[in-house]
JSON list of C-alpha atoms in Angstrom, two decimals:
[
{"chain": "I", "resi": 16, "resn": "UNK", "atom": "CA", "xyz": [0.00, 0.00, 0.00]},
{"chain": "I", "resi": 17, "resn": "UNK", "atom": "CA", "xyz": [1.46, 3.36, -0.98]},
{"chain": "I", "resi": 18, "resn": "UNK", "atom": "CA", "xyz": [1.15, 6.34, 1.27]},
{"chain": "I", "resi": 19, "resn": "UNK", "atom": "CA", "xyz": [-0.31, 9.48, -0.28]},
{"chain": "I", "resi": 20, "resn": "UNK", "atom": "CA", "xyz": [0.61, 12.89, 1.00]},
{"chain": "I", "resi": 21, "resn": "UNK", "atom": "CA", "xyz": [-1.99, 15.58, 1.43]},
{"chain": "I", "resi": 22, "resn": "UNK", "atom": "CA", "xyz": [-0.67, 18.96, 0.40]},
{"chain": "I", "resi": 23, "resn": "UNK", "atom": "CA", "xyz": [-2.31, 21.92, 2.07]},
{"chain": "I", "resi": 24, "resn": "UNK", "atom": "CA", "xyz": [-2.17, 25.43, 0.65]},
{"chain": "I", "resi": 25, "resn": "UNK", "atom": "CA", "xyz": [-1.64, 27.51, 3.81]},
{"chain": "I", "resi": 26, "resn": "UNK", "atom": "CA", "xyz": [-0.86, 31.16, 4.39]},
{"chain": "I", "resi": 27, "resn": "UNK", "atom": "CA", "xyz": [1.74, 32.52, 6.84]},
{"chain": "I", "resi": 28, "resn": "UNK", "atom": "CA", "xyz": [-0.72, 32.12, 9.75]},
{"chain": "I", "resi": 29, "resn": "UNK", "atom": "CA", "xyz": [-1.15, 28.41, 8.93]},
{"chain": "I", "resi": 30, "resn": "UNK", "atom": "CA", "xyz": [-4.74, 28.62, 7.70]},
{"chain": "I", "resi": 31, "resn": "UNK", "atom": "CA", "xyz": [-6.07, 27.67, 4.28]},
{"chain": "I", "resi": 32, "resn": "UNK", "atom": "CA", "xyz": [-5.58, 30.39, 1.68]},
{"chain": "I", "resi": 33, "resn": "UNK", "atom": "CA", "xyz": [-9.15, 29.71, 0.51]},
{"chain": "I", "resi": 34, "resn": "UNK", "atom": "CA", "xyz": [-10.61, 30.37, 3.95]},
{"chain": "I", "resi": 35, "resn": "UNK", "atom": "CA", "xyz": [-13.03, 33.30, 3.67]},
{"chain": "I", "resi": 36, "resn": "UNK", "atom": "CA", "xyz": [-11.23, 36.43, 4.80]},
{"chain": "I", "resi": 37, "resn": "UNK", "atom": "CA", "xyz": [-12.43, 38.52, 7.69]},
{"chain": "I", "resi": 38, "resn": "UNK", "atom": "CA", "xyz": [-14.12, 41.77, 6.70]},
{"chain": "I", "resi": 39, "resn": "UNK", "atom": "CA", "xyz": [-13.13, 43.86, 9.69]},
{"chain": "I", "resi": 40, "resn": "UNK", "atom": "CA", "xyz": [-9.49, 44.66, 10.49]},
{"chain": "I", "resi": 41, "resn": "UNK", "atom": "CA", "xyz": [-10.21, 44.13, 14.20]},
{"chain": "I", "resi": 42, "resn": "UNK", "atom": "CA", "xyz": [-11.21, 40.50, 13.60]},
{"chain": "I", "resi": 43, "resn": "UNK", "atom": "CA", "xyz": [-8.54, 37.80, 13.42]},
{"chain": "I", "resi": 44, "resn": "UNK", "atom": "CA", "xyz": [-7.90, 34.11, 13.18]},
{"chain": "I", "resi": 45, "resn": "UNK", "atom": "CA", "xyz": [-5.68, 33.34, 16.13]},
{"chain": "I", "resi": 46, "resn": "UNK", "atom": "CA", "xyz": [-2.53, 31.31, 15.64]},
{"chain": "I", "resi": 47, "resn": "UNK", "atom": "CA", "xyz": [-2.97, 29.03, 18.66]},
{"chain": "I", "resi": 48, "resn": "UNK", "atom": "CA", "xyz": [-4.02, 25.47, 17.99]},
{"chain": "I", "resi": 49, "resn": "UNK", "atom": "CA", "xyz": [-6.07, 23.55, 20.56]},
{"chain": "I", "resi": 50, "resn": "UNK", "atom": "CA", "xyz": [-6.93, 19.88, 20.87]},
{"chain": "I", "resi": 51, "resn": "UNK", "atom": "CA", "xyz": [-9.76, 18.32, 22.91]},
{"chain": "I", "resi": 52, "resn": "UNK", "atom": "CA", "xyz": [-8.91, 15.77, 25.58]},
{"chain": "I", "resi": 53, "resn": "UNK", "atom": "CA", "xyz": [-12.03, 13.72, 26.42]},
{"chain": "I", "resi": 54, "resn": "UNK", "atom": "CA", "xyz": [-13.03, 12.00, 29.66]},
{"chain": "I", "resi": 55, "resn": "UNK", "atom": "CA", "xyz": [-16.21, 9.93, 29.38]},
{"chain": "I", "resi": 56, "resn": "UNK", "atom": "CA", "xyz": [-18.03, 8.08, 32.13]},
{"chain": "I", "resi": 57, "resn": "UNK", "atom": "CA", "xyz": [-21.50, 7.08, 33.18]},
{"chain": "I", "resi": 58, "resn": "UNK", "atom": "CA", "xyz": [-21.34, 9.50, 36.10]},
{"chain": "I", "resi": 59, "resn": "UNK", "atom": "CA", "xyz": [-20.14, 13.10, 36.11]},
{"chain": "I", "resi": 60, "resn": "UNK", "atom": "CA", "xyz": [-18.04, 13.09, 39.31]},
{"chain": "I", "resi": 61, "resn": "UNK", "atom": "CA", "xyz": [-15.89, 10.23, 37.97]},
{"chain": "I", "resi": 62, "resn": "UNK", "atom": "CA", "xyz": [-15.28, 12.01, 34.66]},
{"chain": "I", "resi": 63, "resn": "UNK", "atom": "CA", "xyz": [-14.40, 15.25, 36.47]},
{"chain": "I", "resi": 64, "resn": "UNK", "atom": "CA", "xyz": [-12.08, 13.47, 38.92]},
{"chain": "I", "resi": 65, "resn": "UNK", "atom": "CA", "xyz": [-10.21, 11.70, 36.11]},
{"chain": "I", "resi": 66, "resn": "UNK", "atom": "CA", "xyz": [-9.88, 14.92, 34.12]},
{"chain": "I", "resi": 67, "resn": "UNK", "atom": "CA", "xyz": [-8.48, 16.73, 37.18]},
{"chain": "I", "resi": 68, "resn": "UNK", "atom": "CA", "xyz": [-6.06, 13.88, 37.95]},
{"chain": "I", "resi": 69, "resn": "UNK", "atom": "CA", "xyz": [-4.82, 13.81, 34.34]},
{"chain": "I", "resi": 70, "resn": "UNK", "atom": "CA", "xyz": [-4.43, 17.59, 34.29]},
{"chain": "I", "resi": 71, "resn": "UNK", "atom": "CA", "xyz": [-2.30, 17.48, 37.47]},
{"chain": "I", "resi": 72, "resn": "UNK", "atom": "CA", "xyz": [-0.08, 14.73, 35.99]},
{"chain": "I", "resi": 73, "resn": "UNK", "atom": "CA", "xyz": [0.21, 16.55, 32.64]},
{"chain": "I", "resi": 74, "resn": "UNK", "atom": "CA", "xyz": [1.23, 19.79, 34.37]},
{"chain": "I", "resi": 75, "resn": "UNK", "atom": "CA", "xyz": [3.81, 17.96, 36.46]},
{"chain": "I", "resi": 76, "resn": "UNK", "atom": "CA", "xyz": [5.23, 16.32, 33.30]},
{"chain": "I", "resi": 77, "resn": "UNK", "atom": "CA", "xyz": [5.18, 19.60, 31.37]},
{"chain": "I", "resi": 78, "resn": "UNK", "atom": "CA", "xyz": [6.75, 21.57, 34.20]},
{"chain": "I", "resi": 79, "resn": "UNK", "atom": "CA", "xyz": [4.19, 24.35, 33.88]},
{"chain": "I", "resi": 80, "resn": "UNK", "atom": "CA", "xyz": [0.40, 24.73, 33.70]},
{"chain": "I", "resi": 81, "resn": "UNK", "atom": "CA", "xyz": [-1.24, 23.25, 30.62]},
{"chain": "I", "resi": 82, "resn": "UNK", "atom": "CA", "xyz": [-2.92, 25.94, 28.54]},
{"chain": "I", "resi": 83, "resn": "UNK", "atom": "CA", "xyz": [-6.62, 24.99, 28.72]},
{"chain": "I", "resi": 84, "resn": "UNK", "atom": "CA", "xyz": [-8.83, 27.29, 26.67]},
{"chain": "I", "resi": 85, "resn": "UNK", "atom": "CA", "xyz": [-12.19, 25.79, 27.63]},
{"chain": "I", "resi": 86, "resn": "UNK", "atom": "CA", "xyz": [-13.92, 22.96, 29.41]},
{"chain": "I", "resi": 87, "resn": "UNK", "atom": "CA", "xyz": [-16.93, 21.50, 27.63]},
{"chain": "I", "resi": 88, "resn": "UNK", "atom": "CA", "xyz": [-19.52, 19.20, 29.17]},
{"chain": "I", "resi": 89, "resn": "UNK", "atom": "CA", "xyz": [-21.71, 16.96, 27.06]},
{"chain": "I", "resi": 90, "resn": "UNK", "atom": "CA", "xyz": [-24.18, 14.43, 28.38]},
{"chain": "I", "resi": 91, "resn": "UNK", "atom": "CA", "xyz": [-26.90, 12.05, 27.39]},
{"chain": "I", "resi": 92, "resn": "UNK", "atom": "CA", "xyz": [-29.09, 10.85, 30.23]},
{"chain": "I", "resi": 93, "resn": "UNK", "atom": "CA", "xyz": [-31.60, 9.03, 28.06]},
{"chain": "I", "resi": 94, "resn": "UNK", "atom": "CA", "xyz": [-31.78, 5.35, 27.21]},
{"chain": "I", "resi": 95, "resn": "UNK", "atom": "CA", "xyz": [-29.86, 2.45, 28.67]},
{"chain": "I", "resi": 96, "resn": "UNK", "atom": "CA", "xyz": [-26.35, 3.90, 28.45]},
{"chain": "I", "resi": 97, "resn": "UNK", "atom": "CA", "xyz": [-26.25, 7.41, 29.90]},
{"chain": "I", "resi": 98, "resn": "UNK", "atom": "CA", "xyz": [-22.90, 9.15, 29.72]},
{"chain": "I", "resi": 99, "resn": "UNK", "atom": "CA", "xyz": [-21.12, 12.34, 30.68]},
{"chain": "I", "resi": 100, "resn": "UNK", "atom": "CA", "xyz": [-18.24, 13.64, 28.62]},
{"chain": "I", "resi": 101, "resn": "UNK", "atom": "CA", "xyz": [-15.83, 16.27, 29.94]},
{"chain": "I", "resi": 102, "resn": "UNK", "atom": "CA", "xyz": [-13.61, 17.82, 27.26]},
{"chain": "I", "resi": 103, "resn": "UNK", "atom": "CA", "xyz": [-10.57, 19.91, 28.09]},
{"chain": "I", "resi": 104, "resn": "UNK", "atom": "CA", "xyz": [-9.58, 22.05, 25.11]},
{"chain": "I", "resi": 105, "resn": "UNK", "atom": "CA", "xyz": [-5.78, 22.06, 25.49]},
{"chain": "I", "resi": 106, "resn": "UNK", "atom": "CA", "xyz": [-2.98, 23.77, 23.59]},
{"chain": "I", "resi": 107, "resn": "UNK", "atom": "CA", "xyz": [-1.60, 21.43, 20.93]},
{"chain": "I", "resi": 108, "resn": "UNK", "atom": "CA", "xyz": [2.00, 22.49, 21.61]},
{"chain": "I", "resi": 109, "resn": "UNK", "atom": "CA", "xyz": [1.64, 21.69, 25.32]},
{"chain": "I", "resi": 110, "resn": "UNK", "atom": "CA", "xyz": [0.34, 18.21, 24.52]},
{"chain": "I", "resi": 111, "resn": "UNK", "atom": "CA", "xyz": [3.29, 17.69, 22.18]},
{"chain": "I", "resi": 112, "resn": "UNK", "atom": "CA", "xyz": [5.74, 18.64, 24.95]},
{"chain": "I", "resi": 113, "resn": "UNK", "atom": "CA", "xyz": [7.06, 21.74, 23.17]},
{"chain": "I", "resi": 114, "resn": "UNK", "atom": "CA", "xyz": [7.81, 23.63, 26.41]},
{"chain": "I", "resi": 115, "resn": "UNK", "atom": "CA", "xyz": [9.97, 20.71, 27.57]},
{"chain": "I", "resi": 116, "resn": "UNK", "atom": "CA", "xyz": [11.89, 20.71, 24.29]},
{"chain": "I", "resi": 117, "resn": "UNK", "atom": "CA", "xyz": [12.39, 24.49, 24.44]},
{"chain": "I", "resi": 118, "resn": "UNK", "atom": "CA", "xyz": [13.72, 24.32, 28.01]},
{"chain": "I", "resi": 119, "resn": "UNK", "atom": "CA", "xyz": [16.04, 21.46, 27.07]},
{"chain": "I", "resi": 120, "resn": "UNK", "atom": "CA", "xyz": [17.34, 23.41, 24.06]},
{"chain": "I", "resi": 121, "resn": "UNK", "atom": "CA", "xyz": [17.90, 26.49, 26.22]},
{"chain": "I", "resi": 122, "resn": "UNK", "atom": "CA", "xyz": [19.69, 24.38, 28.83]},
{"chain": "I", "resi": 123, "resn": "UNK", "atom": "CA", "xyz": [22.03, 22.95, 26.19]},
{"chain": "I", "resi": 124, "resn": "UNK", "atom": "CA", "xyz": [22.71, 26.42, 24.74]},
{"chain": "I", "resi": 125, "resn": "UNK", "atom": "CA", "xyz": [23.60, 27.91, 28.15]},
{"chain": "I", "resi": 126, "resn": "UNK", "atom": "CA", "xyz": [27.32, 27.94, 28.95]}
]
């Protein structure tokens, strides 16, 4: 099986050049990427506890607070399988460990 590459036509901000442009100069597409981290359970306290525990571990690993833009709650309490889903919208660079790599690079560059 051959792997096909997808080529994206992006501008300097990293968004598609065909994306409709903003009409007002005060409006902008921000350059920060975020990624949802989901915690799903059949009861809300368990989902919240796991999300908090993961966030503490991730911040300890990262060496700084994780940039969380939003927390989203979704639920379905109907039927036989109710669920609660807690989503943390986290900075993509934090999840990739970029701050760790930057600190390591700075440490190596220091005399």
